[in-house]
Tab-separated table of C-alpha atoms in Angstrom:
chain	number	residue	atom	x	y	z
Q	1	UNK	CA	-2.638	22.793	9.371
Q	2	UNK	CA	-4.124	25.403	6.674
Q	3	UNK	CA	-6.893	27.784	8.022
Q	4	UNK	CA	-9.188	29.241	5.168
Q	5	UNK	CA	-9.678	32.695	6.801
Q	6	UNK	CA	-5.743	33.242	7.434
Q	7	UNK	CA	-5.706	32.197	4.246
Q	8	UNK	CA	-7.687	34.733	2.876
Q	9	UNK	CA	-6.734	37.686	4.587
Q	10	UNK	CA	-3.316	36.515	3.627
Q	11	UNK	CA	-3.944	36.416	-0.023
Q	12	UNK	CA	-6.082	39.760	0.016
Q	13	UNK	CA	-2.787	41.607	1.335
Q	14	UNK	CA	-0.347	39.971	-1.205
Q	15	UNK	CA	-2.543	40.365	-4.085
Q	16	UNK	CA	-3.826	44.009	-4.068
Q	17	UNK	CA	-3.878	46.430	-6.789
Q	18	UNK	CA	-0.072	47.921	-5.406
Q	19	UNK	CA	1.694	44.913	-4.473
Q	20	UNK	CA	0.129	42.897	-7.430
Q	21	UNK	CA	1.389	45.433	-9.842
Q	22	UNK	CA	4.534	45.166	-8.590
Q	23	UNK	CA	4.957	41.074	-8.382
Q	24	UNK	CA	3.567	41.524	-12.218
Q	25	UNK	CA	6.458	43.596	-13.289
Q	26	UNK	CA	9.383	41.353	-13.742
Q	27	UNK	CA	7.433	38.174	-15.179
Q	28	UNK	CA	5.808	40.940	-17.541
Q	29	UNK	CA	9.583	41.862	-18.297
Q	30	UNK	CA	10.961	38.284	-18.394
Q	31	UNK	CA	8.069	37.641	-21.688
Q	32	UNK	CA	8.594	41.352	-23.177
Q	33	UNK	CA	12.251	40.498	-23.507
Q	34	UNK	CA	11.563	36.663	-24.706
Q	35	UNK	CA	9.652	37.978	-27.776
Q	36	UNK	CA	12.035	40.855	-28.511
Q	37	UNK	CA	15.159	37.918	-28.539
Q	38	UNK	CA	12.934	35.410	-30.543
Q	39	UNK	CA	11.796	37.975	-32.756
Q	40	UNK	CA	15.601	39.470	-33.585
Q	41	UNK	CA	17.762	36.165	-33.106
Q	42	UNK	CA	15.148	33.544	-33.677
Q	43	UNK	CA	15.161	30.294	-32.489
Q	44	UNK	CA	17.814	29.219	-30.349
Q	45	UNK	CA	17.937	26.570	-27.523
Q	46	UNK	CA	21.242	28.267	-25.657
Q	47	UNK	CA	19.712	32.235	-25.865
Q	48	UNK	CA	16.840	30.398	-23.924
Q	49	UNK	CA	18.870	28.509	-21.561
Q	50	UNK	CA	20.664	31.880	-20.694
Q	51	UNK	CA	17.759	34.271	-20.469
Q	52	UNK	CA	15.773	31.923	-18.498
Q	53	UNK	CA	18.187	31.124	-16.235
Q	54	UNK	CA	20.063	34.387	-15.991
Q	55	UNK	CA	16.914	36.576	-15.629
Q	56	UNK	CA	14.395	34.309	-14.770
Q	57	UNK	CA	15.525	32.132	-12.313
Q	58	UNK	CA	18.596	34.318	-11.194
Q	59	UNK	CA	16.749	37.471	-10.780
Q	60	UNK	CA	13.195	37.336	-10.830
Q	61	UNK	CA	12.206	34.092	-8.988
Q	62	UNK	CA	14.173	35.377	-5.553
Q	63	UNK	CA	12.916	39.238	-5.554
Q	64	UNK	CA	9.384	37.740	-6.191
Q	65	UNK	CA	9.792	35.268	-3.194
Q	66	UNK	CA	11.190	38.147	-1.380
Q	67	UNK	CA	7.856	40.532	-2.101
Q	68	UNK	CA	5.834	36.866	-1.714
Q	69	UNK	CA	7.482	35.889	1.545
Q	70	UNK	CA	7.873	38.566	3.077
Q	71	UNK	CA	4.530	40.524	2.493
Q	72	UNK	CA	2.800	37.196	4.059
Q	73	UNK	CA	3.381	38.537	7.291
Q	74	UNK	CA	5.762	41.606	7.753
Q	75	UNK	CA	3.483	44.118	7.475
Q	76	UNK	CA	1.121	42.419	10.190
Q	77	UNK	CA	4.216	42.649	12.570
Q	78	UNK	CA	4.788	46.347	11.710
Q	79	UNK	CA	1.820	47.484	12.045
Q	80	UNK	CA	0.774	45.458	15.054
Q	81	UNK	CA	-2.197	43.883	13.385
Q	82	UNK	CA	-0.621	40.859	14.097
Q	83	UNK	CA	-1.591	40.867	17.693
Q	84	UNK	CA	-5.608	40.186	16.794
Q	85	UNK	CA	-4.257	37.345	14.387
Q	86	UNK	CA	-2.918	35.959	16.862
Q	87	UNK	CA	-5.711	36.450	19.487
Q	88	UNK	CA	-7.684	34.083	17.431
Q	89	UNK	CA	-8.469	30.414	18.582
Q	90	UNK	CA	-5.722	29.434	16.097
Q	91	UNK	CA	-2.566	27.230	16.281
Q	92	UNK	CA	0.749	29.417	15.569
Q	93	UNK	CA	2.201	26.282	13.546
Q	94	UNK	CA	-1.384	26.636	11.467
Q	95	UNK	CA	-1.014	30.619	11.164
Q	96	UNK	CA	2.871	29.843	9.887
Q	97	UNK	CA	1.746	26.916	7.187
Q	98	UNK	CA	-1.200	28.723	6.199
Q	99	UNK	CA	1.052	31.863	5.279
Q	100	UNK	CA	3.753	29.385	3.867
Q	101	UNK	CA	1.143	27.859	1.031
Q	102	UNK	CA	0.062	30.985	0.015
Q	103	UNK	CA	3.670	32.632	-0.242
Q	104	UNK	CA	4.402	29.585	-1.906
Q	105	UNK	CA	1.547	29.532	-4.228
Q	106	UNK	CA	1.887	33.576	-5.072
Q	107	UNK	CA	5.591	32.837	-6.054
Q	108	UNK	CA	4.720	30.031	-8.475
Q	109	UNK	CA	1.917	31.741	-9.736
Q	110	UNK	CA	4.554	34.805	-10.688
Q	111	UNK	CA	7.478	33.191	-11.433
Q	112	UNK	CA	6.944	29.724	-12.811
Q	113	UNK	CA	3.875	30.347	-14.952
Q	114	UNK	CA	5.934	33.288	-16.678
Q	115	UNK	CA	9.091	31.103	-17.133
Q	116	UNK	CA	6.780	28.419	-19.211
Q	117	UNK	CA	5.264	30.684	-21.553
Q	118	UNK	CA	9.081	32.691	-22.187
Q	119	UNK	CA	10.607	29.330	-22.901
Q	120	UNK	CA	7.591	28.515	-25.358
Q	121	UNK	CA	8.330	31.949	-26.677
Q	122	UNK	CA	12.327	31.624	-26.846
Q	123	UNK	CA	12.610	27.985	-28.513
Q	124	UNK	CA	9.500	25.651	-27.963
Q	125	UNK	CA	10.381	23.882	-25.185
Q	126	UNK	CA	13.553	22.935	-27.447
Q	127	UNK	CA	15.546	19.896	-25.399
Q	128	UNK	CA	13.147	20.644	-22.457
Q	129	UNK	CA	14.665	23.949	-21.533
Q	130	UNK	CA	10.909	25.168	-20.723
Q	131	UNK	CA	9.987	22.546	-18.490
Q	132	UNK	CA	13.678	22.280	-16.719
Q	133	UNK	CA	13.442	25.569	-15.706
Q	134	UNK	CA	9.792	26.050	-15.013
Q	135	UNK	CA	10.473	23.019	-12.365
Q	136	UNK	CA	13.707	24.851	-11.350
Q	137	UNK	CA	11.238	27.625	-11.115
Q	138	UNK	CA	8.904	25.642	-8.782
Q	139	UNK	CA	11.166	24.341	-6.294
Q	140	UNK	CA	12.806	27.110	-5.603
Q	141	UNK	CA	9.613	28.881	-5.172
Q	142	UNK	CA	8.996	26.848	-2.197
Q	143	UNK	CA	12.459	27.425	-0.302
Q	144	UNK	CA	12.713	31.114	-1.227
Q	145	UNK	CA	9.143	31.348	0.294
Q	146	UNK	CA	10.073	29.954	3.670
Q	147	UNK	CA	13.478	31.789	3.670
Q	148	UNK	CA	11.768	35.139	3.350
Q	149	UNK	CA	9.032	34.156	5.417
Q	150	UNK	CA	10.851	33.597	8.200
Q	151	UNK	CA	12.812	36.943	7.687
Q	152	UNK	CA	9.546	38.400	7.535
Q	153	UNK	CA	8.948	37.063	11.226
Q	154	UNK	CA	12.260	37.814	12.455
Q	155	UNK	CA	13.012	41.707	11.240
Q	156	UNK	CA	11.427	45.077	10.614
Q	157	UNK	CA	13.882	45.052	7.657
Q	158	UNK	CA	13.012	42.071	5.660
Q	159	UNK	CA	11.979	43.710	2.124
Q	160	UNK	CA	16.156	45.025	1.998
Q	161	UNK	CA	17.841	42.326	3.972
Q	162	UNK	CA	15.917	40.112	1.403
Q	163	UNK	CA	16.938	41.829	-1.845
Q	164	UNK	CA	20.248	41.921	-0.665
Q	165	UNK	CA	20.261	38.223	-0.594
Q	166	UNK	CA	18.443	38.020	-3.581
Q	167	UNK	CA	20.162	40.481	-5.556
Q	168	UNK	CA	24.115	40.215	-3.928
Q	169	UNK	CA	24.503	36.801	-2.561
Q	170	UNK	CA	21.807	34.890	-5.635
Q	171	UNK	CA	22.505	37.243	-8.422
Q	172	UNK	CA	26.156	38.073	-8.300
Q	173	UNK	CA	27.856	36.056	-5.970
Q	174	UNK	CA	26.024	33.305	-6.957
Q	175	UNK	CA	27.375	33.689	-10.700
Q	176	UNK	CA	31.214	35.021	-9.547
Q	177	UNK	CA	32.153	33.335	-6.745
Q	178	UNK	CA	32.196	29.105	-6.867
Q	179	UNK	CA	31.919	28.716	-3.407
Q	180	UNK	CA	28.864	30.962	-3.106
Q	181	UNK	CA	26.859	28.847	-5.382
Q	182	UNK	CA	26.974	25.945	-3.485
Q	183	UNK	CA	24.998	27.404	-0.570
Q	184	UNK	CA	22.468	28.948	-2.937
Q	185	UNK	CA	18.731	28.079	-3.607
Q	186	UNK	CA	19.354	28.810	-7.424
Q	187	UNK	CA	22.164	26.598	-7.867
Q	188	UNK	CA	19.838	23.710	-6.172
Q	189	UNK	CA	16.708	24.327	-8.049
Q	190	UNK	CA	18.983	23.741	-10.985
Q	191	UNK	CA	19.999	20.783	-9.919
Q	192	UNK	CA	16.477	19.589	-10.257
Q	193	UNK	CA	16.221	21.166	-13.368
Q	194	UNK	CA	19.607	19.205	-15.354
Q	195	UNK	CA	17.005	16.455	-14.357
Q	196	UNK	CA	14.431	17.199	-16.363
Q	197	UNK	CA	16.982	17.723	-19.664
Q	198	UNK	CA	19.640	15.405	-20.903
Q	199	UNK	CA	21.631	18.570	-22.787
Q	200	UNK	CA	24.076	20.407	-21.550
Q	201	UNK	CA	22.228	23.830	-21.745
Q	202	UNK	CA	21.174	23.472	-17.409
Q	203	UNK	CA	24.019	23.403	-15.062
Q	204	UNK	CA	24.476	23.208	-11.419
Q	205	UNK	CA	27.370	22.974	-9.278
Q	206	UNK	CA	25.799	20.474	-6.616
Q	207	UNK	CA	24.354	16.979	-7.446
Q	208	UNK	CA	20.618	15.925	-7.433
Q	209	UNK	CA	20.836	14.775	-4.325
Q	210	UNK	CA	22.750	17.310	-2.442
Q	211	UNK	CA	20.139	19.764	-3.994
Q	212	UNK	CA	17.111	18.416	-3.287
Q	213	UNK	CA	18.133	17.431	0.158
Q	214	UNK	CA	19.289	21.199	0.751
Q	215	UNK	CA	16.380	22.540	-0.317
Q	216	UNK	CA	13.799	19.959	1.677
Q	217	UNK	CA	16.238	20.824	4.918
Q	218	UNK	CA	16.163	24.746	4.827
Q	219	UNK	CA	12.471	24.993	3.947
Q	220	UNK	CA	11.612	22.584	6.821
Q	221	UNK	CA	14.027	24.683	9.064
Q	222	UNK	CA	13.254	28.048	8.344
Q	223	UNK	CA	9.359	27.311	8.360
Q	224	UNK	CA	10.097	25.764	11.647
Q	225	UNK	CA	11.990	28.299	13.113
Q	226	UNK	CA	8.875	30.893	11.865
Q	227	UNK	CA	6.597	28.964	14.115
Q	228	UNK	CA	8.786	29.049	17.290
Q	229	UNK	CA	9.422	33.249	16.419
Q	230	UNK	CA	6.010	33.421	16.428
Q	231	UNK	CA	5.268	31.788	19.282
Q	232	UNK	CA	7.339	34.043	21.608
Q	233	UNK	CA	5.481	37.103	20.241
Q	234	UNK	CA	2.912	35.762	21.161
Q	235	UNK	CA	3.908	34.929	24.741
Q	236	UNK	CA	5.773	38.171	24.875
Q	237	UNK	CA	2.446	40.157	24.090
Q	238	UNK	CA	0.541	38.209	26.555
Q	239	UNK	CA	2.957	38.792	29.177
């Protein structure tokens, strides 16, 4: 289910010199503010906890699976290019996956990778804080990857309808309203993440198992729901 040249192609449009530059931005922020904090407050585990999770997973983990997800495919749709993707001797399931991976790898790559080395910056990986949310990091890259994916299949619009989520529903809902947190991808990567710590510096307002089951269920779903979108463009340009 993984096809090297969609693969490729996929990965050559997520990761050129514009849209590279701009998935480099908030990571590049997320460390420029880690050694400003450590260098005026010094060490300390809870600054960490907060910056990590406030910026990092809260902010820049979602807008980079939006630019991830998203770019795997949108522009391919808009521009019509998709129609000699899809006239290849390929399975649309196998196009779908094959997008998925890389989305999902590009938004680890971005996200998680930055989170590590800011929470080696912040406090050494004090009480695991790192590693929690680095994992947090990492699971969520997966769902927010399919989410946008599939919005990237389904709308012209999926670069704003995206950073509204990621920005209105993740960012400030998600920290206001209780209710809103419990149908959000942040709130279950962190349930993962209280996991990895014993301290009370990672907190999430589902269990371990609601969380995990939440996100396996949506990114199954939504990747599903891709392929069957797909398919019906294709049938609708052959017909």
């Amino acid at each position: 289910m993984y096809d090297p040249t969609v693969a490729r192609l996929t990965y050559r449009a997520l990761l050129g010199r514009r849209r590279a530059l701009i998935l480099a931005i908030l990571p590049a922020l997320l460390i420029v503010i880690s050694v400003l904090v450590r260098a005026l407050s010094g060490t300390d585990d809870q600054t960490a906890s907060d910056l990590l999770g406030g910026f990092g997973l809260a902010t820049m983990v979602p807008i980079i699976g939006v630019i991830a997800g998203t770019g795997a495919i949108g522009p391919e749709i808009d521009d019509g290019s998709v129609v000699y993707l899809l006239a290849k001797p390929v399975k649309r399931p196998t196009i779908i996956l094959t997008k998925l991976f890389v989305a999902i790898a590009v938004t680890m790559a971005f996200s998680a990778l930055p989170m590590m080395i800011s929470g080696l910056i912040l406090n050494g990986n004090g009480q695991q804080v790192a590693v929690a949310y680095t994992v947090a990091a990492l699971v969520a890259s997966i769902a927010y990857a399919a989410m946008f994916l599939l919005l990237g299949t389904v709308s012209r619009h999926a670069v704003i309808f995206g950073l509204v989520y990621a920005l209105v529903w993740e960012a400030l809902f998600g920290s206001l309203v209780s209710g809103a947190r419990t149908l959000s991808v942040q709130q279950w990567a962190l349930a993962v993440a209280k996991k990895v710590t014993d301290s009370d510096l990672v907190t999430s307002d589902v269990s371990l198992t609601t969380g995990t089951v939440l996100l396996v269920v949506v990114t199954v779903a939504t990747t599903w729901y891709a392929g069957q979108k797909l398919r019906a463009l294709t049938l609708a340009g052959e017909e």
